[in-house]
Every structure is written in structure tokens, then in C-alpha cells.
Amino acid sequence: MKKINNKKIAIIGLGYVGLPLAVAFGKNREVIGFDINQLRVNDLKNGVDLTLETTSEELNDAVYLSYTSNLADIKKCTIFIITVPTPIDEHKKPDLTFLERSSEAVGSILKKGDIVIYESTVYPGATEEVCVPILQRQSDLFFNRDFYCGYSPERINPGDKEHRLTNIKKVTSGSTPKIATEVDELYQEIIIAGTHKASSIKVAEAAKVIENTQRDVNIALINEFALIFNKLNIETESVLEAAGTKWNFLPFRPGLVGGHCIGVDPYYLTHKALKVGYSPEMILAGRRLNDNMGSYVADQVSKLMTKMRINVVDANILIMGLTFKENCPDIRNTRVIDLVREFESFNCNVDVYDPWVRKDHAIHEYNIKPINKPTKGKYDAIILAVAHDKFKALTAEKIREYGKENHVLYDLKFLLEVNESDGRL
């Protein structure tokens, strides 16, 4: 087997995970980034990353990186790193379609001695139970004799300019002890923070799903606190600030829980648990609670409107923010959409304003066309749904200018002082 340093890498999928990885490796070794989206490939060839995870300078620094949408162009690569999305379907079941199709594509060009590394989030066992059989079938090669696999879960945090690929410790694994070492040494080339070599692929897969499941359950607990404190007429943020003076109190905050990880990964773990005969209780309870927060917030806003004698039916609602988190354009699995749909079900007229979001993306994903700018004096209710810095810079007075003389201002993200809004979690 050739030394790992002489092997050419193909990165399959150039989104939030794949592109930073390709850029990091492409500074020192030959890398081909592959994506089926030709528009995405064209943008990257022109030095443009619409996800904003990499800058033009960073793309230019990756001097050994090239891009393609032609599968034939990556045939000579000997390491294939698959970074495609693994979402859930409408029934909250794992959707492995992208993973299966990318495995079929790589399997069709797989050669003896090649290594296929997966970074996509999956349930424990998926790599060897789902992906490996596809690779074998497509290639007519035998696993762990002719080709090998690894798994190294992504830890990308979209929009975070402090915790980035190279300074976050990387979990690695391989299908044999020798391959595990090779995969680990490969990532050590780019990961400044170091690596952790897991004892097996399944261990690495499980580590990924529990990282975000733990956060999901913790946020669900805080959301439940918020529901209780609301009924007790106690201000949630004040309670959390007081409790936070203890050294070991975890600083979670209530809110909508979406995105490509926290709102998705728990369903991968519970899916596998149910298949082996265990019915998870705490994880699914947390998911149900978090999934219902959009409905709860819409209900709270409607009650405030009624108290202020504002008719909910035909009301003009402004939702500020659509992305799943602050200061990034990522709208995947955003739970702000739950707010939009709830108000629409109340027969409200809903405007969504988010300067981070591309209109064509919002239309494609949710059939929502964000407005360019809110109209002053138009709205019966205004909801601060995402903590973008651009929204933080606005005063309560400035935001209220968008409202009618009598309106509700609801602060979902604690951007304002407690007495500056009409309600918050």
C-alpha cells in the first residue's frame, strides 16, 4: 500500500462540511472537490463561497485544490471523503438517500487499495451496514481486502469564526487497525487541535450522534423550565442568570432548536435504538418538547395580541430572522419555519426579514420570499427570532418603528432588556 502522503484525495460534497475540508487539505496536497451541483462548482472556480464558511483568500490559498462535477475526473484519486447531507424525512426518519447515491458513485470508480472515509452524520453501524455493501456491489471488490473504510464525524459549526475545522479536535477511525492509523495520520496533517483515534467505526459514529443529542436534551430541559416559569410569572432569563452564578451550572438558553445537527442527530440514534428493541424515552421526550416550541411561541404571541385587543386574524406579522442560527446564511431545518406556518394557520399575513438569507434559497426550501426591508408602521406583531448581530445593533425603539401604534414585540432571543419587549420565553 502506498504511503498516505502520496495519495490524491477526492472530497464528495462541497457544502458547509466538504469545502472547508477540501480547502485545508488543498493547501499542501492534490485534492479534487466533487459536487453534482454545477452552479456550486462554477462559483467555487470563481472564488465564491455562498455558504460564507471560507473566504476568497482561503480558496486562493488552496493551490492544489480543483473542482469538478464530472465523476470521471476523480477516478485516479485513492482516498474518497464523503461529506454529503444526512437529513430526516417528513416522518422524522433518517434519509440516507444522498449517502447511498454518493456511495454508489464512488463504488463505480473504486480500485484496489482505495480508502473511503465518511464524515456524514449517521447512526452507529450505518457505514458498515449500509455504505459498505453498496461499495462492494458497485465495485466487485471485497471490503477490508481490496478496499477500506474510515469514519471521521464532522464538527463544523456554521457561522462560527472561532471554532473552525482545524482548531476543533477530530475523531477518527478505520475499518482495520492499520487503516485507522492511516486515517488518523491523514487528518493530523490539517487538524491543529489534534485527533482522537476511536477504537472502531461504530464508536466514532456513536460519538457524533450523542454530542448533539446531549445538547438537544439539555436545551429541552431549559425550554421546559421556560414553560413552567411562564405559568409562574417568573422571568426565565433572570432565573438562568441567577442559577448561572454556580460554577457547574450549564449555560443553555431556551429557544427554537433546528439546524443540520441538534435537531436531526437524535432521530438517527433513536432510529437505531428502536431497530434493536430499545424505546428511548428521554431523547424522544426532549425532541417532542423542542419540536413544539415554534407552536408555543406563536400561541404566546397570539395571547399577547388578544390582551392588547389586536385581532389575530388578518394581522400583519413580522418575523425577524429565518436562518437556524445567528450570523450565517444556513436555513437547513430552521425551526423559524414553524413560526411562519403557525401564524399562516391563524390566517395572518407573515413577512420574513433576514439580511443573511438569499431569496432564491428561501423560495426553493420553504416557498417563502423574504422581504428586502420591513415597512414602518405596518405590523401588529414583531418577533425577534434569530440573534443576528445586525438585529442586536438595533434598539427597541428602532424595531418598534416597524409596528403599528398598538403592537406586540416578542423577543425570542433575549436581545432586548426585559422591560423593552412585551414578551419572551
Tab-separated table of C-alpha atoms in Angstrom:
chain	number	residue	atom	x	y	z
A	1	MET	CA	0.000	0.000	0.000
A	2	LYS	CA	1.341	3.438	-0.904
A	3	LYS	CA	2.226	5.898	1.803
A	4	ILE	CA	-0.726	8.076	2.710
A	5	ASN	CA	1.144	11.260	1.769
A	6	ASN	CA	1.335	10.199	-1.878
A	7	LYS	CA	-2.390	9.632	-2.233
A	8	LYS	CA	-4.727	12.010	-4.061
A	9	ILE	CA	-7.929	12.972	-2.241
A	10	ALA	CA	-11.435	13.438	-3.602
A	11	ILE	CA	-13.928	15.299	-1.419
A	12	ILE	CA	-17.506	14.307	-2.296
A	13	GLY	CA	-19.911	17.152	-1.492
A	14	LEU	CA	-18.747	20.763	-1.250
A	15	GLY	CA	-21.143	22.211	1.295
A	16	TYR	CA	-20.586	23.500	4.813
A	17	VAL	CA	-18.523	20.416	5.692
A	18	GLY	CA	-16.793	19.394	2.481
A	19	LEU	CA	-15.485	22.739	1.287
A	20	PRO	CA	-13.526	23.710	4.441
A	21	LEU	CA	-12.064	20.199	4.427
A	22	ALA	CA	-11.053	20.453	0.763
A	23	VAL	CA	-9.505	23.876	1.356
A	24	ALA	CA	-7.499	22.661	4.349
A	25	PHE	CA	-6.087	19.643	2.513
A	26	GLY	CA	-5.692	21.588	-0.739
A	27	LYS	CA	-3.042	23.851	0.721
A	28	ASN	CA	-0.476	21.042	0.797
A	29	ARG	CA	-1.645	18.117	-1.350
A	30	GLU	CA	-3.587	17.429	-4.522
A	31	VAL	CA	-7.332	17.473	-3.851
A	32	ILE	CA	-10.326	17.361	-6.181
A	33	GLY	CA	-13.604	18.693	-4.835
A	34	PHE	CA	-16.608	16.963	-6.404
A	35	ASP	CA	-20.200	18.185	-6.299
A	36	ILE	CA	-23.181	17.333	-8.508
A	37	ASN	CA	-24.306	20.982	-8.360
A	38	GLN	CA	-22.617	22.594	-11.366
A	39	LEU	CA	-23.570	26.096	-10.200
A	40	ARG	CA	-21.793	25.448	-6.913
A	41	VAL	CA	-18.706	24.212	-8.761
A	42	ASN	CA	-18.739	27.279	-11.022
A	43	ASP	CA	-18.961	29.625	-8.030
A	44	LEU	CA	-16.015	27.938	-6.341
A	45	LYS	CA	-13.928	28.067	-9.505
A	46	ASN	CA	-14.582	31.825	-9.442
A	47	GLY	CA	-13.528	32.080	-5.804
A	48	VAL	CA	-17.043	32.500	-4.398
A	49	ASP	CA	-18.415	30.504	-1.458
A	50	LEU	CA	-22.084	31.315	-0.896
A	51	THR	CA	-22.072	29.475	2.455
A	52	LEU	CA	-19.542	32.078	3.704
A	53	GLU	CA	-17.617	29.341	5.500
A	54	THR	CA	-14.487	30.174	3.525
A	55	THR	CA	-13.165	33.466	2.187
A	56	SER	CA	-11.832	34.183	-1.290
A	57	GLU	CA	-8.353	34.388	0.224
A	58	GLU	CA	-8.697	30.939	1.758
A	59	LEU	CA	-9.916	29.499	-1.524
A	60	ASN	CA	-6.927	31.049	-3.302
A	61	ASP	CA	-4.521	29.639	-0.683
A	62	ALA	CA	-5.653	26.102	-1.538
A	63	VAL	CA	-3.329	25.975	-4.524
A	64	TYR	CA	-3.620	22.187	-5.022
A	65	LEU	CA	-7.446	22.173	-4.966
A	66	SER	CA	-9.574	21.865	-8.081
A	67	TYR	CA	-13.315	21.416	-8.574
A	68	THR	CA	-15.467	19.243	-10.791
A	69	SER	CA	-18.955	17.844	-11.283
A	70	ASN	CA	-17.664	15.077	-13.550
A	71	LEU	CA	-17.235	11.745	-11.781
A	72	ALA	CA	-14.584	10.655	-14.283
A	73	ASP	CA	-12.289	13.429	-13.013
A	74	ILE	CA	-11.862	11.754	-9.619
A	75	LYS	CA	-11.191	8.218	-10.868
A	76	LYS	CA	-7.459	8.472	-10.166
A	77	CYS	CA	-7.974	9.514	-6.560
A	78	THR	CA	-7.234	6.875	-3.943
A	79	ILE	CA	-8.847	8.486	-0.888
A	80	PHE	CA	-12.522	9.436	-1.109
A	81	ILE	CA	-14.022	11.531	1.690
A	82	ILE	CA	-17.823	11.675	1.585
A	83	THR	CA	-19.406	14.727	3.237
A	84	VAL	CA	-22.961	14.748	1.901
A	85	PRO	CA	-26.011	15.749	3.998
A	86	THR	CA	-27.918	13.166	6.040
A	87	PRO	CA	-31.290	14.801	6.830
A	88	ILE	CA	-34.510	13.346	8.194
A	89	ASP	CA	-37.688	12.864	6.184
A	90	GLU	CA	-41.187	14.182	6.893
A	91	HIS	CA	-41.736	11.284	9.314
A	92	LYS	CA	-38.521	12.159	11.212
A	93	LYS	CA	-36.780	9.045	9.923
A	94	PRO	CA	-33.146	9.090	8.696
A	95	ASP	CA	-32.930	9.896	4.994
A	96	LEU	CA	-29.776	8.243	3.657
A	97	THR	CA	-30.526	8.976	0.005
A	98	PHE	CA	-27.535	11.304	-0.503
A	99	LEU	CA	-25.246	8.908	1.341
A	100	GLU	CA	-26.401	5.924	-0.711
A	101	ARG	CA	-26.094	7.746	-4.041
A	102	SER	CA	-22.625	9.041	-3.243
A	103	SER	CA	-21.576	5.534	-2.180
A	104	GLU	CA	-22.890	4.203	-5.499
A	105	ALA	CA	-20.925	6.846	-7.392
A	106	VAL	CA	-17.686	6.192	-5.528
A	107	GLY	CA	-18.222	2.437	-5.716
A	108	SER	CA	-18.429	2.644	-9.504
A	109	ILE	CA	-14.850	4.017	-9.692
A	110	LEU	CA	-13.341	2.240	-6.666
A	111	LYS	CA	-9.977	0.498	-7.118
A	112	LYS	CA	-7.914	-1.946	-5.096
A	113	GLY	CA	-6.208	-0.219	-2.173
A	114	ASP	CA	-8.599	2.735	-2.068
A	115	ILE	CA	-9.924	4.179	1.191
A	116	VAL	CA	-13.418	5.633	1.557
A	117	ILE	CA	-13.903	7.905	4.575
A	118	TYR	CA	-17.338	9.076	5.668
A	119	GLU	CA	-17.948	12.330	7.551
A	120	SER	CA	-21.738	12.480	7.226
A	121	THR	CA	-23.680	12.033	10.460
A	122	VAL	CA	-25.203	8.559	10.693
A	123	TYR	CA	-26.470	6.116	13.307
A	124	PRO	CA	-23.979	3.614	14.786
A	125	GLY	CA	-23.359	0.858	12.250
A	126	ALA	CA	-24.518	2.709	9.132
A	127	THR	CA	-21.111	2.866	7.456
A	128	GLU	CA	-20.568	-0.885	7.574
A	129	GLU	CA	-24.215	-1.949	7.296
A	130	VAL	CA	-25.423	0.439	4.590
A	131	CYS	CA	-22.478	2.017	2.777
A	132	VAL	CA	-20.002	-0.870	2.589
A	133	PRO	CA	-22.452	-3.270	0.849
A	134	ILE	CA	-23.115	-0.575	-1.773
A	135	LEU	CA	-19.394	-0.041	-2.330
A	136	GLN	CA	-18.857	-3.802	-2.691
A	137	ARG	CA	-21.776	-4.262	-5.065
A	138	GLN	CA	-20.776	-1.371	-7.313
A	139	SER	CA	-17.065	-2.193	-7.419
A	140	ASP	CA	-16.999	-6.009	-7.274
A	141	LEU	CA	-14.297	-5.580	-4.643
A	142	PHE	CA	-14.113	-7.085	-1.154
A	143	PHE	CA	-14.196	-4.934	1.975
A	144	ASN	CA	-11.029	-4.960	4.088
A	145	ARG	CA	-9.217	-6.942	1.444
A	146	ASP	CA	-9.452	-4.828	-1.703
A	147	PHE	CA	-10.686	-1.529	-0.242
A	148	TYR	CA	-11.072	0.003	3.201
A	149	CYS	CA	-13.236	2.490	5.051
A	150	GLY	CA	-12.905	5.114	7.727
A	151	TYR	CA	-15.245	7.389	9.617
A	152	SER	CA	-14.425	10.836	10.970
A	153	PRO	CA	-17.506	12.798	12.044
A	154	GLU	CA	-17.736	16.443	11.042
A	155	ARG	CA	-17.820	19.092	13.760
A	156	ILE	CA	-18.487	22.146	11.622
A	157	ASN	CA	-20.409	24.947	13.362
A	158	PRO	CA	-21.785	27.192	10.573
A	159	GLY	CA	-21.089	30.868	11.065
A	160	ASP	CA	-18.608	30.280	13.895
A	161	LYS	CA	-15.348	32.028	13.052
A	162	GLU	CA	-13.685	30.966	16.304
A	163	HIS	CA	-14.283	27.202	16.325
A	164	ARG	CA	-13.246	26.088	12.854
A	165	LEU	CA	-12.212	22.819	11.220
A	166	THR	CA	-8.520	22.996	12.040
A	167	ASN	CA	-8.831	24.029	15.691
A	168	ILE	CA	-11.526	21.528	16.706
A	169	LYS	CA	-10.251	18.126	17.834
A	170	LYS	CA	-11.126	15.466	15.250
A	171	VAL	CA	-12.391	11.964	15.977
A	172	THR	CA	-11.044	9.389	13.507
A	173	SER	CA	-11.470	5.664	12.896
A	174	GLY	CA	-10.762	2.956	10.355
A	175	SER	CA	-12.018	-0.460	9.343
A	176	THR	CA	-8.736	-2.165	10.342
A	177	PRO	CA	-6.097	-1.111	12.886
A	178	LYS	CA	-3.705	-0.193	10.071
A	179	ILE	CA	-6.298	1.874	8.221
A	180	ALA	CA	-7.339	3.541	11.472
A	181	THR	CA	-3.765	4.734	11.904
A	182	GLU	CA	-3.548	5.924	8.283
A	183	VAL	CA	-6.823	7.831	8.565
A	184	ASP	CA	-5.675	9.384	11.835
A	185	GLU	CA	-2.333	10.436	10.329
A	186	LEU	CA	-4.154	11.905	7.332
A	187	TYR	CA	-6.247	14.237	9.494
A	188	GLN	CA	-3.262	15.120	11.653
A	189	GLU	CA	-1.905	16.917	8.581
A	190	ILE	CA	-4.586	19.606	8.890
A	191	ILE	CA	-6.046	19.466	12.416
A	192	ILE	CA	-4.018	21.747	14.671
A	193	ALA	CA	-6.084	20.782	17.727
A	194	GLY	CA	-5.114	17.120	17.316
A	195	THR	CA	-7.072	13.936	16.753
A	196	HIS	CA	-8.700	11.196	18.805
A	197	LYS	CA	-8.453	7.730	17.256
A	198	ALA	CA	-11.619	5.831	18.184
A	199	SER	CA	-11.470	2.090	18.727
A	200	SER	CA	-13.902	1.371	15.880
A	201	ILE	CA	-16.051	2.997	13.216
A	202	LYS	CA	-19.175	2.328	15.277
A	203	VAL	CA	-17.686	4.114	18.282
A	204	ALA	CA	-16.885	7.156	16.124
A	205	GLU	CA	-20.406	7.138	14.648
A	206	ALA	CA	-21.966	6.896	18.106
A	207	ALA	CA	-19.783	9.692	19.468
A	208	LYS	CA	-21.090	12.053	16.811
A	209	VAL	CA	-24.777	11.445	17.432
A	210	ILE	CA	-24.530	11.714	21.217
A	211	GLU	CA	-22.609	15.016	21.048
A	212	ASN	CA	-25.641	16.762	19.613
A	213	THR	CA	-28.228	14.588	21.366
A	214	GLN	CA	-26.791	15.676	24.706
A	215	ARG	CA	-27.137	19.340	23.717
A	216	ASP	CA	-30.669	18.729	22.441
A	217	VAL	CA	-31.784	17.180	25.740
A	218	ASN	CA	-30.166	19.991	27.736
A	219	ILE	CA	-31.924	22.657	25.666
A	220	ALA	CA	-35.217	20.762	26.025
A	221	LEU	CA	-34.805	20.905	29.805
A	222	ILE	CA	-34.276	24.678	29.671
A	223	ASN	CA	-37.261	25.029	27.337
A	224	GLU	CA	-39.368	23.152	29.861
A	225	PHE	CA	-38.128	25.464	32.601
A	226	ALA	CA	-39.270	28.389	30.434
A	227	LEU	CA	-42.752	26.892	30.052
A	228	ILE	CA	-43.030	26.432	33.816
A	229	PHE	CA	-41.679	29.884	34.690
A	230	ASN	CA	-44.074	31.467	32.201
A	231	LYS	CA	-47.004	29.980	34.094
A	232	LEU	CA	-45.475	31.172	37.374
A	233	ASN	CA	-44.938	34.707	36.027
A	234	ILE	CA	-41.200	34.402	36.634
A	235	GLU	CA	-38.740	35.851	34.114
A	236	THR	CA	-36.752	32.914	32.699
A	237	GLU	CA	-33.582	34.793	31.823
A	238	SER	CA	-33.359	36.219	35.347
A	239	VAL	CA	-33.624	32.722	36.805
A	240	LEU	CA	-30.922	31.389	34.456
A	241	GLU	CA	-28.617	34.293	35.287
A	242	ALA	CA	-29.047	33.648	38.992
A	243	ALA	CA	-28.512	29.890	38.647
A	244	GLY	CA	-25.524	30.569	36.393
A	245	THR	CA	-23.576	32.024	39.304
A	246	LYS	CA	-22.852	28.440	40.394
A	247	TRP	CA	-19.638	27.163	38.813
A	248	ASN	CA	-21.115	23.973	37.352
A	249	PHE	CA	-24.443	25.256	36.020
A	250	LEU	CA	-24.555	24.739	32.253
A	251	PRO	CA	-25.298	27.977	30.316
A	252	PHE	CA	-28.012	26.738	27.957
A	253	ARG	CA	-30.828	29.058	26.874
A	254	PRO	CA	-34.404	28.328	25.693
A	255	GLY	CA	-35.457	28.711	22.090
A	256	LEU	CA	-36.122	27.053	18.746
A	257	VAL	CA	-33.888	24.055	18.051
A	258	GLY	CA	-33.129	23.465	14.375
A	259	GLY	CA	-30.196	23.153	12.030
A	260	HIS	CA	-28.468	20.196	10.435
A	261	CYS	CA	-27.189	18.679	13.709
A	262	ILE	CA	-29.007	19.257	17.001
A	263	GLY	CA	-32.485	18.997	15.515
A	264	VAL	CA	-31.607	15.951	13.397
A	265	ASP	CA	-28.949	13.753	15.010
A	266	PRO	CA	-31.126	12.489	17.904
A	267	TYR	CA	-33.512	10.910	15.395
A	268	TYR	CA	-30.615	8.897	13.932
A	269	LEU	CA	-29.793	7.472	17.349
A	270	THR	CA	-33.410	6.753	18.286
A	271	HIS	CA	-33.998	5.105	14.889
A	272	LYS	CA	-31.198	2.629	15.552
A	273	ALA	CA	-32.257	2.108	19.167
A	274	LEU	CA	-35.780	1.177	18.089
A	275	LYS	CA	-34.391	-1.255	15.494
A	276	VAL	CA	-32.531	-3.151	18.229
A	277	GLY	CA	-35.558	-3.244	20.518
A	278	TYR	CA	-34.989	-0.293	22.841
A	279	SER	CA	-37.514	2.543	23.051
A	280	PRO	CA	-35.674	5.745	24.024
A	281	GLU	CA	-37.625	7.884	26.468
A	282	MET	CA	-35.582	10.930	27.459
A	283	ILE	CA	-34.221	11.587	23.955
A	284	LEU	CA	-37.625	11.454	22.259
A	285	ALA	CA	-39.262	13.467	25.058
A	286	GLY	CA	-36.666	16.173	24.516
A	287	ARG	CA	-37.236	16.091	20.767
A	288	ARG	CA	-41.014	16.407	21.163
A	289	LEU	CA	-40.623	19.349	23.501
A	290	ASN	CA	-38.153	21.157	21.258
A	291	ASP	CA	-40.163	20.449	18.107
A	292	ASN	CA	-43.214	22.084	19.719
A	293	MET	CA	-41.523	25.352	20.695
A	294	GLY	CA	-42.494	27.157	17.487
A	295	SER	CA	-46.145	26.399	18.133
A	296	TYR	CA	-45.770	27.518	21.750
A	297	VAL	CA	-44.200	30.860	20.800
A	298	ALA	CA	-46.887	31.559	18.190
A	299	ASP	CA	-49.533	30.807	20.795
A	300	GLN	CA	-47.872	33.140	23.324
A	301	VAL	CA	-47.705	35.971	20.793
A	302	SER	CA	-51.357	35.445	19.865
A	303	LYS	CA	-52.379	35.637	23.518
A	304	LEU	CA	-50.433	38.871	23.967
A	305	MET	CA	-52.144	40.289	20.875
A	306	THR	CA	-55.550	39.345	22.251
A	307	LYS	CA	-54.754	41.002	25.590
A	308	MET	CA	-53.851	44.174	23.708
A	309	ARG	CA	-57.114	43.926	21.715
A	310	ILE	CA	-55.318	43.218	18.444
A	311	ASN	CA	-57.268	40.947	16.099
A	312	VAL	CA	-55.094	37.914	15.240
A	313	VAL	CA	-56.984	37.081	12.047
A	314	ASP	CA	-55.593	39.112	9.129
A	315	ALA	CA	-52.902	40.589	11.395
A	316	ASN	CA	-49.593	41.627	9.832
A	317	ILE	CA	-46.746	39.684	11.436
A	318	LEU	CA	-43.037	40.461	11.048
A	319	ILE	CA	-40.592	37.657	11.799
A	320	MET	CA	-37.024	38.903	12.025
A	321	GLY	CA	-34.703	36.059	11.099
A	322	LEU	CA	-35.062	32.817	9.142
A	323	THR	CA	-31.705	31.042	9.473
A	324	PHE	CA	-31.373	28.265	12.023
A	325	LYS	CA	-28.754	30.272	13.936
A	326	GLU	CA	-27.219	33.713	14.042
A	327	ASN	CA	-24.772	35.288	11.588
A	328	CYS	CA	-24.859	32.624	8.879
A	329	PRO	CA	-26.969	32.023	5.747
A	330	ASP	CA	-27.834	28.410	6.623
A	331	ILE	CA	-31.597	27.753	6.572
A	332	ARG	CA	-31.432	23.942	6.703
A	333	ASN	CA	-34.025	22.578	9.113
A	334	THR	CA	-34.640	26.037	10.596
A	335	ARG	CA	-37.460	25.906	13.104
A	336	VAL	CA	-38.346	29.530	12.414
A	337	ILE	CA	-40.431	27.970	9.659
A	338	ASP	CA	-42.695	26.555	12.397
A	339	LEU	CA	-43.473	30.127	13.494
A	340	VAL	CA	-44.283	31.115	9.923
A	341	ARG	CA	-46.591	28.144	9.372
A	342	GLU	CA	-48.362	28.632	12.714
A	343	PHE	CA	-49.161	32.276	12.014
A	344	GLU	CA	-50.268	31.374	8.497
A	345	SER	CA	-52.642	28.822	10.024
A	346	PHE	CA	-54.095	31.687	12.095
A	347	ASN	CA	-54.799	33.488	8.787
A	348	CYS	CA	-52.144	36.090	9.459
A	349	ASN	CA	-50.112	37.920	6.811
A	350	VAL	CA	-46.495	36.987	7.509
A	351	ASP	CA	-43.397	38.864	6.358
A	352	VAL	CA	-39.969	37.320	6.953
A	353	TYR	CA	-36.941	39.597	7.080
A	354	ASP	CA	-33.416	38.182	7.161
A	355	PRO	CA	-30.488	40.027	5.533
A	356	TRP	CA	-28.381	36.845	5.667
A	357	VAL	CA	-30.708	34.748	3.504
A	358	ARG	CA	-30.731	34.507	-0.270
A	359	LYS	CA	-34.266	34.837	-1.599
A	360	ASP	CA	-33.888	32.014	-4.117
A	361	HIS	CA	-32.760	29.628	-1.362
A	362	ALA	CA	-35.738	30.522	0.843
A	363	ILE	CA	-38.145	30.111	-2.058
A	364	HIS	CA	-36.641	26.764	-3.030
A	365	GLU	CA	-36.572	25.352	0.510
A	366	TYR	CA	-39.762	26.764	2.024
A	367	ASN	CA	-41.625	28.685	-0.688
A	368	ILE	CA	-41.000	31.861	1.311
A	369	LYS	CA	-39.842	35.109	-0.271
A	370	PRO	CA	-38.107	37.229	2.384
A	371	ILE	CA	-38.758	40.966	2.196
A	372	ASN	CA	-35.958	43.434	1.433
A	373	LYS	CA	-36.788	45.692	4.358
A	374	PRO	CA	-39.660	45.968	6.859
A	375	THR	CA	-42.211	48.727	6.300
A	376	LYS	CA	-42.530	51.224	9.127
A	377	GLY	CA	-45.853	51.292	10.922
A	378	LYS	CA	-47.156	48.120	9.252
A	379	TYR	CA	-47.080	45.300	11.785
A	380	ASP	CA	-49.385	44.096	14.541
A	381	ALA	CA	-46.695	41.831	15.961
A	382	ILE	CA	-42.915	41.662	15.613
A	383	ILE	CA	-40.924	38.574	16.636
A	384	LEU	CA	-37.152	38.650	17.062
A	385	ALA	CA	-36.449	35.063	16.026
A	386	VAL	CA	-32.685	34.980	15.262
A	387	ALA	CA	-29.883	36.773	17.129
A	388	HIS	CA	-28.044	38.231	14.139
A	389	ASP	CA	-25.541	40.943	15.053
A	390	LYS	CA	-27.435	43.254	12.684
A	391	PHE	CA	-30.517	42.799	14.842
A	392	LYS	CA	-28.570	43.167	18.093
A	393	ALA	CA	-27.398	46.561	16.884
A	394	LEU	CA	-30.987	47.796	16.677
A	395	THR	CA	-32.616	49.460	19.670
A	396	ALA	CA	-36.076	48.511	20.853
A	397	GLU	CA	-37.291	51.912	19.692
A	398	LYS	CA	-35.928	51.312	16.199
A	399	ILE	CA	-37.563	47.886	15.977
A	400	ARG	CA	-40.870	49.227	17.248
A	401	GLU	CA	-40.936	51.697	14.376
A	402	TYR	CA	-41.971	48.741	12.200
A	403	GLY	CA	-45.094	48.254	14.325
A	404	LYS	CA	-48.445	49.974	14.317
A	405	GLU	CA	-49.289	52.316	17.177
A	406	ASN	CA	-50.607	49.280	19.066
A	407	HIS	CA	-48.442	46.196	18.501
A	408	VAL	CA	-46.671	43.295	20.216
A	409	LEU	CA	-42.886	42.966	20.311
A	410	TYR	CA	-41.793	39.448	21.267
A	411	ASP	CA	-38.114	38.798	21.979
A	412	LEU	CA	-37.428	35.123	21.371
A	413	LYS	CA	-33.627	35.527	21.582
A	414	PHE	CA	-33.222	37.813	24.640
A	415	LEU	CA	-31.779	40.599	22.500
A	416	LEU	CA	-33.505	43.348	24.479
A	417	GLU	CA	-33.766	44.220	28.129
A	418	VAL	CA	-36.647	42.503	29.869
A	419	ASN	CA	-38.758	45.691	30.063
A	420	GLU	CA	-38.191	46.597	26.403
A	421	SER	CA	-40.330	43.837	24.902
A	422	ASP	CA	-43.903	42.711	25.534
A	423	GLY	CA	-42.935	39.108	25.982
A	424	ARG	CA	-40.197	36.496	25.699
A	425	LEU	CA	-39.501	32.897	26.660
